[in-house]
Structures are given as C-alpha cells and as structure tokens.
Amino acid sequence: MDLTSVASALPWIPLLPFLGFLINGCCGTRISRRAAGWIACLGPLGAFLIAYLGLLALAQEQSPRAFLECSLGDWISVGDLVVRAGLRLDRLSVVMALVVTGVGSLIHVYSVGYMSHDKGFTRYFAYLNLFLSMMCILVLADNLVLMFVGWEGVGLCSYLLIGFWYEDPAKASAGKKAFIVNRIGDFGFILGIFLIFVTCGTVDFAELFRWLASAREGLPAGVAFAATMLLFLGATGKSAQIPLYVWLPDAMAGPTPVSALIHAATMVTAGVYMVARLSFLFVLAPTTLLVIAAVGGLTALVAGFYALTQNDIKKVLAYSTISQLGYMFLGAGAAAFGASIFHLFTHAFFKALLFLGAGAVIHALHDEQDLRRMGGLGKKLPLTCAAMVVGSLALAGIPPFAGFFSKDLILLSLLEAAHRTGQPVWYLLWAMGLVGALLTAFYSMRLIAMAFLGAPRGDAEAHEAAEDPPVSMGAPLIALIFCSALVGLFSWPKLFGGFERFIHYLDWVTAQVPAAPGELGHGVEWLNLCASVGMGVAGMAAAYFLYVVAPARPRELVRASPALGRLYELSLNKLYVDEYYDRWIVKPLQAAANYAWEIFDVLIVDGFVNGVAAWVLDLAASARKLQTGVVSYYAISLLLGGIALLGYFVLWV
Amino acid sequence: MPDIGSAELRVLLPVLAPLLGALAVLLTDPYLDKGRPKLPLVYIALGSLMAAWAALGFLWGDRVVAWSGALAADRFGLYLGFAIATAAGLTVLSSAGYARKMGVDCGEYYSLLLLATAGMLLLAMANDLLMVFLGIETMSIAVYCLAGITRERPRSVEAAMKYFLLGAFATGFLLYGIALIYGATGEVRLERIAHHAANRPLLLAGLGFLLVGFGFKVGAVPFHMWAPDAYEGAPAAVTGFMAAGVKAAGFAAFLRVLLTAFGGEAAAAAWAPALWMLAALSMIVGTLSALAQTNLKRMLAWSSVAHTGYALVGVVGGGGVAGNGSAAVLFYVLTYSVMTLGPFLVIALLSRAGEEFEQIDDLAGLARRRPVAAAALSLFLLSLAGIPPTAGFMGKLFVFRAAIDSGWLGLGVIGILATLVSVYYYLRPIVLMYMREPRAEFNASEPTDWASHFAIGVAALALLLLGVLPSDAIAASLESVRGLW
Amino acid sequence: MVPSFWPILAYAGFLVGLGGAILLISHLLGPRRHQRAKHDTYECGVAPVGTARERFPVRFYLVAILFVLFDIETVFLVPWAVTYRRLGVPGLIEMFSFIAVLGIGLYYVWRRGALEWD
C-alpha cells in the first residue's frame, strides 16, 4: 500500500473535527440530535484513521527519525521575517495523535449517551470537536508558534466546557479560575518562545534542533536555563503542577466526559508533551531538569495526599490526575522522556476509564457525586464496577495492568539518574515516588470500597433504580477496560526478557542523555520492581482493611491520635493551599489593585493621561484654528511651504 | 512622427477604456428618461472600468515603454493602477444609489468619474514630466467638478472652488518645477533626467517646486489645507474616490519621479530630509487635527493627511531600489486606498436624499439599526488605526519597519506615536455605534441598496485578505519596484 | 553655475524689497482722510446709480464658457492643417478622433439644453 500521500492528508486530522465544530456550531439548532451526535463522532474517528495511516506510513520508513510533513505555506514573509506553518507527524506526535483521537473518539461516543438529555447537546459537541481540533494542532505543530495557537485553543475550549453549565455561577467561576491560572503559565510559555526566537532566530522545531546542533558555541547555559524554566512554567499551568495546580480540581465542574477527555487524558498532558517535544532543548539545562523532577515528585506526593480524604468522586480522580502528571514530570526530569510519554499513554486510557466509570456512577445515581452517599453499587452496576476496578488496579500499578509498567519505568529512570549523575537527591525523589505509589494505591482502593462495596448509604430509592449505562456509554467503557489492561504490554520490561518496544520506538525523537558507564544491575531493577508493587499492594490492602473489613477503624484512629486527626484535616482541606493563595495572593492582589486603582490610576495615571489628553486636545483645538476656511490663508500656507522647500534645496543642499 | 504600432496602443489601453466609457456615457445619457434611475450609465461605467482592469492585468509583466518613452506600462504603475480602477469601480457601484439620492444621477457625474480615472491611470503610467502634468490635470479638473457636482449644496460648491483655486496654484508650482528641470537638463523624460548631476541649484529648485505640486496632490502638510474643506464639502462617494484614487495616482507619479529621475544617491540625500519634514509634519498635524473633529468626513480628511505622512515615511526610508521602503509605500497606498474608500461608501449608503450623513454623533447606536454597515465601518476604522488582523496593520508594519531598518528611527517613532494617538479618534465612532442608544433615525425603510452593500463587502473582504494573507501583494510590490529599471 | 545666479537672486530680492518698502512707507506715511467722495466708485466722474453687483443670467457665463472652450480647441486645428501632408493618414485619424470627442461634447451640451436661451 502506498502511504506516501498520507502526508498531504495531515491537515485533515485537525480539519475533520473542525468541520464537526462548524456544522454543529453553526446549524446546531437546525439538525436533529441524532445527526449532531453522528457528525460529532465521525470527525474524531476520521482523524484517528488518518493518524493510524500515518503510523503505518512511518512504519514503512527505514529511518526512525523519519517524519511526514505537510507545509501549510508561509503565513508572512517580509524581508527576513518569515513565519511558516506546517504539520509534522513523527514517532512522538503520532503516539500523541493516536491517543488524542482514539481516546477522544471513545469519549465522544460515550458523550452521546451521557449528554442525551442536556439542552446544550449540540453546543457541547461543537466545543468538544473544537477542542479535539485544537489539540491535534498542538500535537502536530511543527513550530512553537503554531503549538501555542493550539495551546491557547485547548485552553479556550477547556474554559468553555468547564463553564458549560454557565447558569451556575460556581461553575462559571471555576471556568474563569482555570483560564486565569492558565494565563500565568501561558505568560511563561510565550516569554520562553520569545527568548528562543531572539536567541536562535527560529521557532521551528527542526530548525531549532539544527541550530542547537550546529551553533559553534551552542546555547549559553543561562539562556538555556531561562528558556526552559519559562517553558516549564507554561507546562505547570497546563499540566496542573505545583504551584499552578489549583484550577484542575475546580475544573471538575464541567461535564464528566469533558473531565475525562480534557482534564485527564489529553489537554493536561500537553505540558508533558511539550517538554518531550523540546527534550533536545531541556537536556541542555540540567538544573531545569532537576527542578522539573522536584516539582513533579512533590506534586505527585502532595496531590496523592489530598486524594486520600476527598469525598467527591471526581475530586479524588482530579487529585489523582495531578499526582500522575507529577509522575510524568518525574520521568521527564530524569531525562527519561520515553518513559514519561509511556506513562502519559497508559494514563490516558486508565484515567479516561476511571472518569467515564465515575460518570456512569453519577449518571446512574442522578448526579450524585458524594462518595459518602454511595456504597454497595457493585451488584447494581457490574460493568461500571468492573471498569472502575480495572482502572484502579492500573492506576495503583498492580501488574499486569498498564499503569504498572509505566510507573515502574519512571521509578527505575530515577534510579538510573541517580546512578548517572551521582546526585543523592534522585534517591529522595525515588522515595517520594514510592510513597506516592502507596498513596495512589490507598485512595484507589478507598474509592472502590466506598462506592461499590459495603452497604448502600445513600438514598435507597436511587440505589434501587441505579443501573448500568446504555450501550453508547457501555461500549467505550469496555474498549477502555481492554486498553487499560493491555497497553502496558507495548513495553514489556527487559527484566522479563522484553524489549521495551514503546520506549525504543521513541528513542530517536526524544533526546537521549549519555548513559553512565556500567549497568544498574538486575538486583536494583528487581528491588525497584518489588518496592513499587509492594507499595501498591500494601496501599490497597490497607485501604481494604480500613474501609471494608473494619469501617469503624478510621474514626477510632483519628479519635485516638490527635496527630492523625490533624493530618486528616490537612488532607481534607488540601493543606489549605487554596486558602493560602486566597490570603496571600488573591486578597493582596485585590487590595493592591484597589490601592493602585485609587492612588496610581485615579491620581497618577488618570491625572497624567487626562493631562496629556487635555494637552493634546488643546493642541488639536489650536491646530483646528489654523484651518480658518479662508482660501487666501491656505494659499499663503502653500506659498510659505514652497518657499521653505525652495530655500532648503537652493541654500542648504 | 512616432510609429503608432501595436505596442503604443496596448500601453494606452487602460487609459482608453475609461475614456471611451466616458464618451459612451455622454452619448447615452440624452436618450434616457429623466425621472428613472439611470442604470445604463452605471453599466457602461462598470463595463469600461472592468475593461481597464482587464487591460491592466493584460499588461502586467515586463516593462513596456511607448510613445517615445512618455508612457511606461510596468508593474510599478500597474500595481497602483489596480487600486485606482478598483476604487473607481466601487465608487460607481455605490453611486448607483447615492447619486440618485443626491439628485446628481446624470451623465456628467459618471463621465467625470471615468475621465478622472483615465487621468489617474495616465498619471500612474506617466514616464515623462509632461505626461505627469497631463495626467494630473486630466484627473484634477474632473475631480474639481465632481467635488462641486451637488451644486445645490453651498458647501459642495465651496469645496470645489477652494480645491480648484488652490489646485491651480499648486499646478503652477508643478509646472514651474517642470520648466526649471527642463531648463537645467533639457530633458523631460524621467530616466534621462537621472543622468544629470543632481547638485545643480536649478535642478534642485525644480525638484523643490515639484515637491510642492505633488505634496498638494497627496495632501502633505503644509500643502494640505484644501483637504479638510474639500473632503467635507464634496459628496461622500466623490470624497471617497478623491481620497483613494487621487492619492494612489499622486503617490504613483510622486514615487516614480523620485525613484527614476532623482533616485541617485546624491539626489536622494537631498530630498530625503525635506520629505522627512513633510512626513513628520503630516503625521503630527493630521493626527492632532483629527482629534478635535465632530464631522466624520472632516475627521477622515485629517486622517488622510496623517496617512500621507505614514506613506511618506516609507518614501523617506525607501533605501532606493534595494530597500523595501518604496515597495512598502506601494503596498501601503494600495491598502490605504481600500480602507479610506470604505468609510465613505458607508457614509454614502447611510445618507438620505439630499442630506449627508456625516456627524460623528449621528453614529450613536448604529449597530442596532444597521448592523452590517456598523460592522463594516468598524472594520475600516480598525484598519485605519492599524489594528491586526486588518490590512492597515500590515501596511504600517511594513512601512515603519522599512524606515527603521534604513536608519530613520526618529520618523518611525513619530509614526508609532501618531498611530497610538490616532486610535482615540478611530475608536470613538465604534464606541458610539456599539455602546450608545440610537439618536438619529436611520433610513431603514428604504429598499436595500444591494450594489452599495456589495461594494462595501468587497472593500471589507479585501482588507481582511490583505491583512491575513499579505504575502502575494507584498511580493508583487517588491517586484514592482524592482521592475522599474 | 552658482555665482551666475546670484545677481538674479539679488535682483529679485531687491524688487520684492522695493515693492514692499513702497507699500509699507505709503501705508505708514500716507494721510488718511475719510470723506464720502473718497469712497465713491469713481473719485471723479459720473456718480454711480444702483449697485455694481448686478446679477446677470447664468446663461451668459455658460455660453461664454462654451464659446471659449470650443474656440480654443479649434485653434489646435491650425498646426495640424499646417503640417497636414507630413502627418499623413495617422494625423488625419488623430485629428478626426479629436474632433469626434469635441463633437460628442457639443452633442451632449446641446441635448441637455445648455444652448437654449429660455
């Protein structure tokens, strides 16, 4: 099969969902819901097929660095200022594109059932399609500016979809919070782009790569550090890392499939993707890498800690997402970009599965999200329960589910980094990762226990009426169950005689740091494996004991030990970070803004601006007086001007 | 006796088309009923302008010089020729309804429009000073008459009178300049003048007089005084045509004379400081005066003075053939001619029988009553203010960049400051249109003037296109300047 | 080249200065006696009757302008007639186009009734 023409079909990957957006957005009121649903699902499916053809085309290429390219032409070319736009499908972006369109298609199908009774049905799908289109642009962009276009586009769609039920002020303001917090990150991102453009004179990934490879003295270390830190600031905003993670839990105000698609599987991983895409730049700044790993480790730990006590089923998953994104940055920080992307890949499936499962629960209980009012749903919702259990096992890193392989690789990469750099800090990060794994397993099991096991605690009538979702929602769940269980096999560990195919697939498109002399040794690998699985099993067992075997124990424990109670409070209130932000950032900013408005704006700026404006208007009035309307004056002006010109030319020159 | 071969006729085609159109209008008009709309005249005018367009497109290519070197059909002239023919076409479309409202739906109106267009095209292709003069006069006399064509309105007559008197005065300067240059060199052909050393006072004095004449035509300070009165008094469609066509043609000839006859380094060093002054004065005076206006047409007149300044920035920063400045001017004038014509088309559309719609305050609440007109007017004003993604932004970017690149930093700074101030008076009408309650009655009851709407739509679309995908137009402007030799 | 122009410039300056000086001096020194007779249209002669700003029918101007227009254009026929043989057929064509344009103008003016006296 001739696949050379796939390159020219690349624009259709973002275009197909965009067409869906146009159709549903423009004539949504005039077509039936059925048609709107079909249109919305066909775009992503088509995009997935093209991406799949791209994968096949790449497989035919000899070189692992091969890529498909489709130039969208020069946008502007004036002098030496040339802005090109193009799409580029290489091994890294094809993985992302497949995840985005694949998981995206499943979630679209699921949404048809989930949103079937909503009055904003077509509006919802228009936004969702637009999101997918923007996400594809972000993924396929061949330069930073186009990537930024997609980056902003997904941010916009995220804002629109979080505030989808905008009649509820809390939900609308959650959207605003997401938008504003992301702006801070975007500010860093765009400064990073400027810095790169000013230094290297290009924003094109390939040219940047060539520039870095060929520049005689290379990138100054300071610039590399500053640029990568700025870019990473952008990543912390989009991927909800410390300190900018606060928007993601609030973002759960949107419809649950949106949380699954945007706030778990795809958009929030854009930061990780960006770091991997620019890995050749990030490896030039080892300090930044350490910062990334530290931020990732801390986020993984802290968010896992928050998730322990949350009672809203979606909040648990939200903090879990933040925590897992922390793992991805841990891997990226350890320069194991392949492992990081692999975790992104597996996480997309099992977290989408968990969210969709949670959505099915919420749907079955008619918008009940509080775990304390659930329980005993396992028998009523067998499919949903199976989905949640598989998702949780994958999340907790229990072999052979997907999460195990990727998390294990990331933890191993930390040990390798410690070995390579000789810095003991990596061992600390490894330990943080392990503790995070323990927390992850604990809250996963807690969620299962509270929702599906034990006795029903909520409304008995609602419990009776609860049933598994219809086919349109069930089918994507089943598909995701299989994926979550199996995609880990793409990277069968070396330890078991595997080849880690996925990781090596990405070898040539992500930067490699030179390996340290000597292997880590199988002993260390086994240690890592056992520790991570042990943590997972221990966490799950503890949660099972505390929430199923002896449900009264948590309360007793808290009562017996005030320190534990305090810890519980801290976790429940998320270390009071939101309050701190409010107290130390939002309030002072408001106060400062008020102050600035009163003193600076009213007195100085207004005074100055009004003064200048008044002065200019005065000038204008005098200028206007020159225009008397008398022709002779006009003629004299002409004459004087002529004399002045003549004088200049004859006497001066 | 020149051999009137096919080359001579071919070069003349763009001028002949509107000329014959004008004659056809005169022959047709007497046979038309007095009371009925004179659509056949509109068709003839449009047809001849399309023919001119086609002729321009047909000539687009290598430089052809004919009529003993008096006329040159090269990309340089044709580039702005397209702008001129387009502006004339849009004016005719808008006039179909407007001229009737103003009671000037007659043969003179259309034939004068076409004659002026012929003069402009001649001017754009003129390759010797006599042809420049001929073009300017053909254009100007027709435009003087057009300015006063609504002779029932005293202000229209006043505008025509002032424009004519001062125009005649300026023409005197121009002619004297031509005479001095001829006296100094014995040449009227532009490229031959270039062979003479530029440092002779007589030649430089001639250049000074030429600058007065051209400065008047393009409305540069201090030769701009006619502009506000003439723009305000002339009927809106004519004003738009004046602002777009006269300026485009004026700049075409101005730039060609400067680049061809006085393009040498010594000569350029002599005129650059003088034009620097004109550009700075035009930007400052134009911008400041526009601030205080309450009449939309007058405000646009001052804005056109300021825009002359911006274009002159590109002339000063031209950097000769190699630099991008001259190409930037071409592109700027092209975009400017569209974006200045636009608001006048809207004014013409909104005007009621015998009464111009011209007070800025009357715009209040327009968006509610006439959403399409308000949106289009907003777009034109945003483009005039130079806000992306409109063509105005690209034009300004290109011009200022060229000036700064060739070391005229001060001029670039003045231009950017003037642009900033100008945002105030461009945005005020938009604020009024969208955020105020309607005050005036808009003629919503009249049948929709489709031709006018179409013209406005074309202008708006062109602005967006030139703003978002300017590459082709910019590339063509660069080629045009290179093709001058 | 430059020196040869100085006398002219000096002469021009002198003339402007002289003219200005005469006007200025007469303005400064001249006695001003305002009398009725001083303000008459003609200081000596017949006393004017009525206003000088008589309104003429606009047709006077119209006809006068049309006359001047066509009169001057006709003058162009003379050089053509003188070189008639040398210009040959192309000249003939050119001249006839010229006359045709004029003719169309005349025709239009006629049809529009500009030549009617009433």
mmCIF file of C-alpha atoms in Angstrom, chain A residues 74-81 613 616-617 619-621 623-624 626-631 633-643 645-646 648-650 653, chain B residues 162 165-166 169 173 204-205 207-209 211-212 216 222-226 228-229 269-271 273-274 288-289 291-293 298 302 394 398 401 468 470-471 474:
data_model
loop_
_atom_site.group_PDB
_atom_site.id
_atom_site.type_symbol
_atom_site.label_atom_id
_atom_site.label_comp_id
_atom_site.label_asym_id
_atom_site.label_seq_id
_atom_site.Cartn_x
_atom_site.Cartn_y
_atom_site.Cartn_z
ATOM 1 C CA ASP A 74 4.244 30.841 4.548
ATOM 2 C CA TRP A 75 1.962 32.889 6.657
ATOM 3 C CA ILE A 76 4.004 36.036 6.430
ATOM 4 C CA SER A 77 7.228 36.688 4.636
ATOM 5 C CA VAL A 78 8.519 40.206 4.837
ATOM 6 C CA GLY A 79 12.234 40.572 4.493
ATOM 7 C CA ASP A 80 13.873 38.190 6.917
ATOM 8 C CA LEU A 81 10.751 37.783 8.999
ATOM 9 C CA ALA A 613 -5.055 64.047 26.600
ATOM 10 C CA VAL A 616 -3.252 67.069 23.083
ATOM 11 C CA LEU A 617 -6.847 68.152 22.698
ATOM 12 C CA LEU A 619 -3.158 71.388 20.716
ATOM 13 C CA ALA A 620 -5.758 69.907 18.457
ATOM 14 C CA ALA A 621 -8.053 72.843 19.084
ATOM 15 C CA ALA A 623 -4.412 73.224 15.134
ATOM 16 C CA ARG A 624 -8.036 73.434 14.207
ATOM 17 C CA LEU A 626 -5.271 77.302 11.774
ATOM 18 C CA GLN A 627 -7.840 75.821 9.456
ATOM 19 C CA THR A 628 -9.787 79.050 9.059
ATOM 20 C CA GLY A 629 -11.596 78.201 5.891
ATOM 21 C CA VAL A 630 -10.234 81.303 4.144
ATOM 22 C CA VAL A 631 -8.638 80.374 0.857
ATOM 23 C CA TYR A 633 -4.575 81.685 4.155
ATOM 24 C CA TYR A 634 -4.451 78.295 2.582
ATOM 25 C CA ALA A 635 -2.650 79.736 -0.386
ATOM 26 C CA ILE A 636 -0.203 81.516 1.881
ATOM 27 C CA SER A 637 0.488 78.289 3.717
ATOM 28 C CA LEU A 638 1.159 76.659 0.379
ATOM 29 C CA LEU A 639 3.389 79.530 -0.671
ATOM 30 C CA LEU A 640 5.339 79.556 2.582
ATOM 31 C CA GLY A 641 5.794 75.822 2.382
ATOM 32 C CA GLY A 642 7.022 76.175 -1.164
ATOM 33 C CA ILE A 643 9.457 78.932 -0.197
ATOM 34 C CA LEU A 645 11.315 73.859 0.400
ATOM 35 C CA LEU A 646 12.942 76.015 -2.229
ATOM 36 C CA TYR A 648 16.177 74.296 1.636
ATOM 37 C CA PHE A 649 17.031 72.951 -1.786
ATOM 38 C CA VAL A 650 18.840 76.014 -3.094
ATOM 39 C CA VAL A 653 21.922 71.293 -0.117
ATOM 40 C CA LYS B 162 -11.317 76.068 -2.874
ATOM 41 C CA LEU B 165 -8.198 77.641 -6.770
ATOM 42 C CA LEU B 166 -5.557 76.046 -4.625
ATOM 43 C CA PHE B 169 -1.950 77.428 -7.640
ATOM 44 C CA PHE B 173 4.279 75.275 -8.857
ATOM 45 C CA LEU B 204 17.161 71.208 -7.152
ATOM 46 C CA ALA B 205 14.922 74.263 -7.278
ATOM 47 C CA LEU B 207 12.673 69.428 -7.605
ATOM 48 C CA GLY B 208 11.531 71.705 -4.773
ATOM 49 C CA PHE B 209 8.692 73.055 -6.899
ATOM 50 C CA LEU B 211 7.538 68.534 -4.320
ATOM 51 C CA VAL B 212 5.102 71.381 -3.717
ATOM 52 C CA PHE B 216 -0.504 69.251 -2.724
ATOM 53 C CA PRO B 222 1.879 72.246 4.725
ATOM 54 C CA PHE B 223 0.173 71.778 1.350
ATOM 55 C CA HIS B 224 -2.824 70.055 2.834
ATOM 56 C CA MET B 225 -5.091 72.967 3.738
ATOM 57 C CA TRP B 226 -7.560 72.216 0.957
ATOM 58 C CA PRO B 228 -10.489 69.122 5.100
ATOM 59 C CA ASP B 229 -12.729 71.638 3.361
ATOM 60 C CA ALA B 269 20.291 62.543 0.052
ATOM 61 C CA ALA B 270 18.987 65.959 -0.977
ATOM 62 C CA TRP B 271 15.263 65.203 -0.936
ATOM 63 C CA PRO B 273 15.450 65.395 4.715
ATOM 64 C CA ALA B 274 12.821 67.585 3.038
ATOM 65 C CA LEU B 288 -3.777 66.222 16.149
ATOM 66 C CA SER B 289 -6.327 67.943 13.983
ATOM 67 C CA LEU B 291 -8.747 64.554 17.310
ATOM 68 C CA ALA B 292 -10.913 67.631 17.554
ATOM 69 C CA GLN B 293 -13.317 66.879 14.713
ATOM 70 C CA ARG B 298 -13.594 66.045 8.118
ATOM 71 C CA TRP B 302 -7.358 64.803 8.561
ATOM 72 C CA MET B 394 0.398 45.069 7.743
ATOM 73 C CA PHE B 398 5.904 47.220 6.531
ATOM 74 C CA ARG B 401 9.980 48.609 9.520
ATOM 75 C CA VAL B 468 -4.262 37.966 6.855
ATOM 76 C CA PRO B 470 -0.478 39.810 2.558
ATOM 77 C CA SER B 471 2.361 37.752 1.086
ATOM 78 C CA ILE B 474 3.826 42.356 -0.767
#
